[in-house]
Coordinates of C-alpha atoms and ligand atoms in Angstrom, one line a residue:
M1 CA 0.1 -0.2 -0.2
K2 CA 1.2 3.5 -0.9
I3 CA 0.7 6.4 1.9
E4 CA 1.8 10.4 0.7
L5 CA 3.6 12.2 2.7
N6 CA 3.9 16.1 2.9
N7 CA 7.4 17.8 2.3
Y8 CA 7.7 18.4 6.0
G9 CA 7.5 14.5 6.9
I10 CA 9.9 14.0 3.8
K11 CA 12.4 16.4 5.1
R12 CA 12.3 14.7 8.7
I13 CA 13.1 11.6 7.4
R14 CA 15.7 12.6 4.8
Q15 CA 17.2 13.7 8.0
G16 CA 17.2 10.6 9.4
N17 CA 14.4 10.7 11.8
P18 CA 12.4 7.3 11.5
L19 CA 9.2 8.6 13.5
I20 CA 6.2 9.3 11.4
Q21 CA 3.8 11.5 13.0
V22 CA 0.2 12.0 11.9
E23 CA 1.1 15.4 10.7
D24 CA 3.7 14.0 8.0
L25 CA 0.6 12.4 6.1
K26 CA -1.1 13.8 3.5
Q27 CA -4.5 12.2 3.6
N28 CA -6.3 11.2 7.0
I29 CA -6.0 7.8 8.1
K30 CA -9.2 6.3 9.6
K31 CA -8.3 2.7 10.0
I32 CA -4.8 1.7 10.3
P33 CA -3.4 -0.8 7.6
L34 CA -1.7 -3.8 9.1
E35 CA 1.1 -3.9 6.3
W36 CA 3.9 -2.9 5.2
I37 CA 3.8 0.9 3.7
E38 CA 5.4 2.6 0.8
F39 CA 5.6 6.3 1.7
V40 CA 5.5 8.3 -1.4
D41 CA 5.9 11.8 -2.4
N42 CA 3.0 14.3 -4.2
K43 CA 4.1 12.9 -7.3
N44 CA 3.9 9.2 -6.2
K45 CA 7.9 8.8 -6.0
Y46 CA 9.3 6.2 -3.3
V47 CA 10.6 8.1 -0.2
A48 CA 11.0 4.9 2.7
T49 CA 9.3 1.7 3.4
G50 CA 7.8 1.5 6.7
Y51 CA 4.4 1.2 8.4
L52 CA 1.7 3.2 10.2
G53 CA 1.0 2.0 14.2
K54 CA -0.3 3.9 17.2
Q55 CA 2.0 4.0 19.8
N56 CA 3.0 6.3 22.8
K57 CA 5.0 8.2 20.4
G58 CA 4.2 8.7 17.1
F59 CA 2.2 7.1 14.3
G60 CA 4.8 5.0 12.6
W61 CA 8.3 4.0 11.5
V62 CA 10.5 4.5 8.6
I63 CA 12.4 1.3 8.5
D64 CA 14.1 1.4 4.9
Q65 CA 14.9 3.8 2.1
T66 CA 16.1 1.3 -0.2
Q67 CA 12.9 -0.3 -1.5
R68 CA 14.0 -3.3 -0.4
P69 CA 10.8 -6.0 0.4
I70 CA 10.7 -6.5 4.4
D71 CA 10.8 -10.0 4.3
Q72 CA 12.7 -12.3 6.6
A73 CA 15.7 -12.1 4.9
F74 CA 15.6 -8.3 5.7
L75 CA 15.1 -8.9 9.4
I76 CA 17.5 -11.6 9.9
E77 CA 20.2 -8.8 8.5
K78 CA 18.8 -6.4 10.8
F79 CA 19.0 -8.5 13.7
Q80 CA 22.0 -10.4 12.9
Q81 CA 23.7 -6.4 13.0
A82 CA 22.3 -6.0 16.5
L83 CA 23.6 -9.1 17.8
D84 CA 27.0 -8.4 16.3
Q85 CA 27.1 -4.7 17.8
R86 CA 26.6 -6.6 21.1
Q87 CA 29.4 -9.1 21.1
A88 CA 31.5 -7.3 23.7
F89 CA 28.4 -7.9 26.6
F90 CA 28.0 -11.8 25.6
A91 CA 31.8 -11.9 26.1
D92 CA 31.8 -10.4 29.6
D93 CA 30.6 -13.4 32.1
T94 CA 29.8 -11.2 34.7
T95 CA 26.9 -9.6 32.8
T96 CA 24.1 -11.9 31.6
A97 CA 21.3 -9.2 30.9
F98 CA 21.0 -6.5 28.2
R99 CA 19.3 -5.5 25.5
L100 CA 19.9 -6.9 22.0
F101 CA 17.4 -4.9 19.9
N102 CA 16.6 -1.6 20.9
G103 CA 13.7 -0.6 18.2
E104 CA 14.5 2.4 16.2
G105 CA 17.9 2.9 17.6
D106 CA 18.6 -0.6 15.8
G107 CA 16.8 0.5 12.5
F108 CA 13.2 -0.9 13.4
G109 CA 10.9 1.1 15.4
G110 CA 8.2 -0.8 17.6
V111 CA 9.8 -3.6 18.8
T112 CA 12.7 -4.4 21.3
V113 CA 14.6 -7.5 22.5
D114 CA 16.0 -8.0 25.7
Y115 CA 18.2 -10.7 26.4
Y116 CA 18.2 -12.5 30.0
A117 CA 20.2 -15.4 30.9
D118 CA 19.7 -17.0 27.5
Y119 CA 16.0 -16.0 27.7
L120 CA 14.6 -13.4 25.2
V121 CA 11.9 -11.0 26.1
I122 CA 10.1 -9.3 23.2
S123 CA 8.1 -6.2 23.3
W124 CA 5.6 -5.0 21.2
Y125 CA 4.6 -1.3 21.2
N126 CA 1.9 -1.0 18.3
E127 CA -0.8 -3.5 16.9
T128 CA 1.1 -3.1 13.4
I129 CA 4.2 -4.6 14.3
Y130 CA 2.2 -7.4 16.5
H131 CA 0.8 -8.2 13.5
F132 CA 4.0 -9.4 12.1
Q133 CA 4.8 -11.2 15.4
K134 CA 5.7 -14.5 13.9
L135 CA 7.5 -13.1 11.1
I136 CA 9.7 -11.5 13.5
V137 CA 10.1 -14.2 16.4
D138 CA 11.0 -17.0 13.5
S139 CA 13.6 -14.5 12.2
W140 CA 15.1 -13.9 16.0
L141 CA 15.4 -17.6 16.5
E142 CA 16.9 -18.1 13.4
V143 CA 19.7 -15.6 14.2
F144 CA 19.7 -16.8 17.9
P145 CA 18.8 -20.4 17.8
N146 CA 20.2 -21.1 21.3
A147 CA 17.6 -19.0 22.9
K148 CA 16.3 -21.4 25.9
G149 CA 12.9 -19.5 25.8
V150 CA 10.8 -16.6 24.7
V151 CA 8.3 -14.2 26.5
E152 CA 6.3 -11.1 25.1
K153 CA 5.1 -8.0 26.6
I154 CA 1.8 -6.4 25.0
R155 CA 2.8 -2.5 25.3
F156 CA -0.1 -1.1 23.1
K157 CA -3.6 -1.0 24.0
S158 CA -5.1 -4.6 23.6
E159 CA -7.7 -7.1 25.2
L160 CA -4.7 -9.4 24.9
K161 CA -2.9 -10.4 28.7
E162 CA 0.2 -7.8 29.0
S163 CA 2.7 -10.9 29.3
R164 CA 3.0 -14.2 27.9
W165 CA 5.2 -17.0 27.6
L166 CA 5.5 -17.7 23.8
A167 CA 8.2 -20.3 23.1
G168 CA 10.9 -22.7 24.5
E169 CA 11.3 -23.5 28.0
K170 CA 9.4 -21.7 30.6
P171 CA 11.6 -19.2 32.4
Q172 CA 12.5 -20.1 36.2
E173 CA 11.0 -17.7 39.0
P174 CA 12.7 -16.0 39.7
L175 CA 15.3 -16.1 37.0
I176 CA 18.7 -14.8 38.4
V177 CA 20.8 -12.6 36.1
L178 CA 24.2 -11.0 36.7
E179 CA 25.3 -7.0 35.8
N180 CA 28.6 -6.6 36.9
G181 CA 29.0 -9.3 38.9
V182 CA 25.9 -8.5 40.9
S183 CA 22.8 -11.1 41.3
Y184 CA 19.4 -9.9 40.1
A185 CA 16.4 -11.9 40.4
V186 CA 14.3 -11.4 37.8
Y187 CA 10.1 -12.7 36.7
L188 CA 10.3 -12.5 33.1
D189 CA 6.5 -13.3 32.6
E190 CA 4.9 -11.3 35.2
G191 CA 3.2 -8.0 34.0
Y192 CA 5.3 -5.3 31.9
M193 CA 8.1 -5.1 34.3
T194 CA 10.5 -7.9 35.0
G195 CA 12.1 -6.5 38.5
I196 CA 15.4 -4.6 36.8
F197 CA 15.5 -1.7 34.1
L198 CA 18.2 -2.6 32.2
D199 CA 18.9 1.1 30.9
Q200 CA 20.3 1.8 34.0
K201 CA 23.2 -0.7 34.3
E202 CA 26.2 2.2 33.8
V203 CA 24.5 3.9 37.3
R204 CA 24.4 0.5 38.9
G205 CA 28.0 0.1 37.9
R206 CA 29.2 3.2 39.6
L207 CA 27.6 2.4 42.5
T208 CA 29.2 -1.1 42.8
E209 CA 32.3 0.4 41.5
G210 CA 33.2 2.5 44.8
L211 CA 30.9 5.3 44.6
A212 CA 28.8 4.2 47.7
A213 CA 31.7 2.8 49.7
G214 CA 31.0 3.7 53.2
Q215 CA 28.0 6.0 52.1
K216 CA 24.6 6.2 53.8
V217 CA 22.4 5.9 50.8
L218 CA 18.7 7.0 50.2
N219 CA 16.9 5.1 47.0
M220 CA 13.7 7.0 46.7
F221 CA 10.8 5.2 44.1
S222 CA 13.4 2.1 44.9
Y223 CA 10.9 -0.8 43.2
T224 CA 12.8 -3.7 43.3
G225 CA 15.6 -2.1 45.4
A226 CA 18.3 -2.1 42.2
F227 CA 20.3 0.7 43.1
S228 CA 20.4 -0.2 47.0
V229 CA 21.8 -3.6 46.0
A230 CA 24.3 -2.4 43.5
A231 CA 25.5 0.1 46.4
A232 CA 25.2 -2.4 49.4
Y233 CA 27.1 -4.7 46.8
G234 CA 29.9 -1.8 46.4
G235 CA 30.3 -1.2 50.3
A236 CA 27.6 1.2 51.5
L237 CA 27.2 1.7 55.0
E238 CA 23.7 1.1 54.8
T239 CA 21.0 1.7 52.4
T240 CA 17.2 2.9 52.7
S241 CA 14.6 2.1 50.0
V242 CA 11.5 4.0 49.8
D243 CA 8.5 2.7 47.5
L244 CA 4.9 3.1 47.8
A245 CA 4.0 -0.3 46.2
Q246 CA 3.7 -3.2 48.5
R247 CA 5.3 -5.7 46.2
S248 CA 8.7 -3.6 46.7
L249 CA 9.5 -5.0 50.4
P250 CA 9.5 -9.0 49.2
K251 CA 10.9 -8.0 46.0
T252 CA 13.7 -5.6 47.5
Q253 CA 14.5 -8.4 50.4
E254 CA 14.9 -11.0 47.5
Q255 CA 17.2 -8.8 45.7
F256 CA 19.5 -8.4 48.8
E257 CA 19.2 -12.1 49.7
V258 CA 20.2 -13.7 46.1
N259 CA 23.6 -11.5 46.9
G260 CA 24.0 -13.1 50.1
L261 CA 24.0 -9.5 51.7
S262 CA 22.5 -9.3 55.3
L263 CA 19.6 -7.3 55.5
E264 CA 20.6 -5.8 58.7
Q265 CA 21.8 -2.5 57.3
Q266 CA 19.2 -2.3 55.0
K267 CA 15.7 -0.6 55.4
I268 CA 13.1 -1.0 53.1
I269 CA 10.2 1.2 53.5
V270 CA 6.7 1.3 51.9
M271 CA 5.8 4.6 51.9
D272 CA 5.2 7.8 49.4
T273 CA 8.2 9.8 48.7
F274 CA 7.2 12.9 50.1
D275 CA 5.8 11.4 53.1
Y276 CA 9.2 9.8 53.6
F277 CA 10.8 13.4 53.5
R278 CA 8.7 14.7 56.2
Y279 CA 9.3 11.6 58.4
A280 CA 13.0 11.6 57.7
L281 CA 13.2 15.3 58.7
R282 CA 11.3 14.8 61.9
K283 CA 13.5 12.2 62.9
H284 CA 16.6 14.1 61.8
L285 CA 18.1 11.3 59.6
S286 CA 20.3 12.0 57.0
Y287 CA 22.2 10.6 54.2
N288 CA 25.3 11.1 52.0
L289 CA 24.4 9.5 48.7
I290 CA 20.3 10.1 47.5
I291 CA 18.9 8.7 44.3
L292 CA 16.0 10.1 43.1
D293 CA 14.4 7.8 40.1
P294 CA 10.7 8.5 39.8
P295 CA 8.4 7.2 36.9
S296 CA 7.6 10.2 34.5
F297 CA 3.9 10.2 35.7
A298 CA 2.3 8.7 38.7
R299 CA -1.0 8.8 40.7
N300 CA -1.1 8.7 44.3
K301 CA -4.8 8.7 46.1
K302 CA -5.7 12.2 44.6
K303 CA -2.5 13.8 44.3
T304 CA -0.3 13.7 41.0
F305 CA 3.3 13.5 40.2
S306 CA 4.9 14.5 37.1
V307 CA 8.6 15.1 36.4
A308 CA 8.2 18.6 34.7
K309 CA 6.0 19.7 37.7
D310 CA 7.6 18.3 40.8
Y311 CA 11.1 17.6 40.3
G312 CA 12.3 20.6 41.4
R313 CA 10.5 19.9 45.0
L314 CA 12.1 16.3 45.1
I315 CA 15.6 18.2 44.7
E316 CA 14.9 20.6 47.4
D317 CA 13.3 18.1 49.7
S318 CA 16.3 15.9 49.3
V319 CA 18.8 18.6 50.4
E320 CA 17.1 19.2 53.4
I321 CA 18.1 15.6 54.6
L322 CA 21.6 15.4 52.9
S323 CA 24.3 15.5 55.0
E324 CA 27.1 18.8 54.9
E325 CA 28.4 17.2 51.9
G326 CA 26.7 14.8 50.0
M327 CA 25.4 13.6 46.5
I328 CA 22.4 13.6 44.4
I329 CA 21.8 11.3 41.5
A330 CA 18.7 12.6 39.9
S331 CA 17.4 10.2 37.2
T332 CA 14.5 10.5 34.8
N333 CA 13.1 8.6 31.8
A334 CA 10.7 11.0 30.7
A335 CA 11.4 11.3 27.1
N336 CA 9.2 14.8 26.6
L337 CA 11.7 16.4 28.9
P338 CA 15.0 17.8 27.2
I339 CA 17.9 17.4 29.3
K340 CA 18.6 21.2 29.2
K341 CA 15.1 21.7 31.1
F342 CA 15.9 18.8 33.4
K343 CA 19.2 20.5 34.5
Q344 CA 17.6 24.0 35.0
A345 CA 14.7 22.4 37.0
I346 CA 17.6 20.8 39.5
E347 CA 19.9 23.8 39.5
T348 CA 17.2 26.2 40.2
A349 CA 16.0 23.9 43.1
L350 CA 19.6 23.9 44.6
E351 CA 20.0 27.9 44.2
N352 CA 16.8 28.0 46.0
K353 CA 18.2 25.9 49.0
N354 CA 21.3 28.2 48.9
V355 CA 24.0 25.0 48.5
S356 CA 27.1 25.1 46.2
Y357 CA 27.0 22.3 43.9
Q358 CA 28.6 20.8 40.8
L359 CA 27.7 18.6 38.1
T360 CA 30.1 15.5 38.4
E361 CA 29.0 12.8 35.7
S362 CA 25.8 12.1 33.7
Y363 CA 24.8 9.4 32.1
R364 CA 22.5 8.9 29.0
L365 CA 21.4 5.5 27.4
P366 CA 24.4 2.9 27.5
A367 CA 25.7 1.1 24.4
D368 CA 23.1 -1.6 24.4
F369 CA 20.4 1.2 23.9
P370 CA 21.2 2.9 20.8
A371 CA 19.1 6.2 20.2
S372 CA 17.6 7.0 17.0
N373 CA 18.2 10.8 15.7
F374 CA 15.3 12.7 17.4
E375 CA 15.6 13.9 20.8
E376 CA 12.8 12.1 22.5
S377 CA 14.8 8.8 21.5
N378 CA 17.7 9.2 24.1
Y379 CA 15.1 9.3 27.0
L380 CA 17.2 8.4 29.7
K381 CA 19.0 11.1 31.7
V382 CA 20.9 10.9 34.8
L383 CA 23.1 13.5 36.6
F384 CA 25.3 13.5 39.7
Y385 CA 25.7 16.7 41.6
T386 CA 28.0 16.9 44.4
I387 CA 26.7 19.4 47.0
K388 CA 28.1 21.5 49.6
K389 CA 25.5 23.0 52.1
Ligands
SAH1 N1 14.3 3.6 40.7 C1 13.7 1.9 40.3 C2 12.9 2.0 39.2 C3 11.8 3.1 39.8 S1 10.3 2.7 38.9 C4 14.7 1.1 39.4 O1 16.1 1.5 39.2 O2 15.3 0.1 39.5 C5 9.3 3.8 39.6 C6 8.7 3.2 41.2 O3 8.0 4.4 41.7 C7 7.6 2.2 41.1 O4 8.4 1.2 41.8 C8 6.3 2.9 41.7 O5 5.8 2.0 42.6 C9 7.0 4.0 42.7 N2 6.3 5.1 43.0 C10 5.5 6.0 42.2 N3 5.1 6.7 42.7 C11 5.5 7.0 44.2 C12 5.6 7.7 45.4 N4 4.5 9.0 45.4 N5 6.1 7.4 46.2 C13 7.1 6.5 46.2 N6 6.9 5.5 45.3 C14 6.4 5.7 44.2

């Protein structure tokens, strides 16, 4: 099927941006075609091949500009390229979980593939790509025949269950994976999330490598406590993990246990972050290292939290319970918040608190999460601030 793009859309594609937006299309599409599309200009001349699909970002993806058919041979070539680029990860025995295929960053938007100790987890981000599920899974098993099993995640609006075991062996629960020598218990077939966010490996690596040694660490929005475990493994004096979700308590305990780390110096608290700030202040608790990694948006009771609106407050509250000299690790995965604005929000808050500060390290997506040529694609932003009160 052919679909006409306007000049604005064509220009963006030629600049290397593979994301199609509704505004790029000449006609109004009512029903999204479940097939590969030939995008053409107003003279019916070929521009690119791709597909339309509704997902959290955009309205479709460009996947080729050479007029090749999108068949199994094409997919196998793409997937093999991605595998070749990850040989250093496969060669490293101390890390057994990483991303094999990062959607648009590996030249094919709408699908990602993660590797967890011989299992594959494939995430589908729109219905059109899911229509090609069999072709894509078969192509993966062709380039990666040693996969022990495959699990899929449905990350678009659908009646389908969000997680499903697809092929091969059923993964153990938990499955233990390694990252920089630290063990993490993951549950591959349990909702959208597995227990670890693989894109934070470099930050966890810094914590295990020595940044946390001898420190009192506070991990806010801790989920399964992965940052706390990395810090404890790296010699933290004590860690405190705070998350609103009940499940975070047993899940975090388990992460310490699988590493043989005693729970004695680890506090795990099920509480709203902002309530914990008040509690800590009242109890005169203080920390040398505070990690902030909130979701982009969350709702608790009547309150909503959004990174753009509330990050400054998180920083100000953190300064209140930071030791005289300390560090704040400020992280966000909000794709729609440019790094400049994120930095500005943090630094305005630090200036409001009259502290001296220095941005000492910063991290974006790691090498196994290549980004594409548009700002939202490199969504992860992690800034380390050294602070003197
Ligand atoms: N930092 C974690 C990932 C955080 S995911 C890691 O690296 O693994 C976001 C977490 O924030 C979720 O577990 C969610 O339960 C928690 N959360 C959302 N709103 C919260 C709030 N107001 N207070 C505390 N935790 C919250």
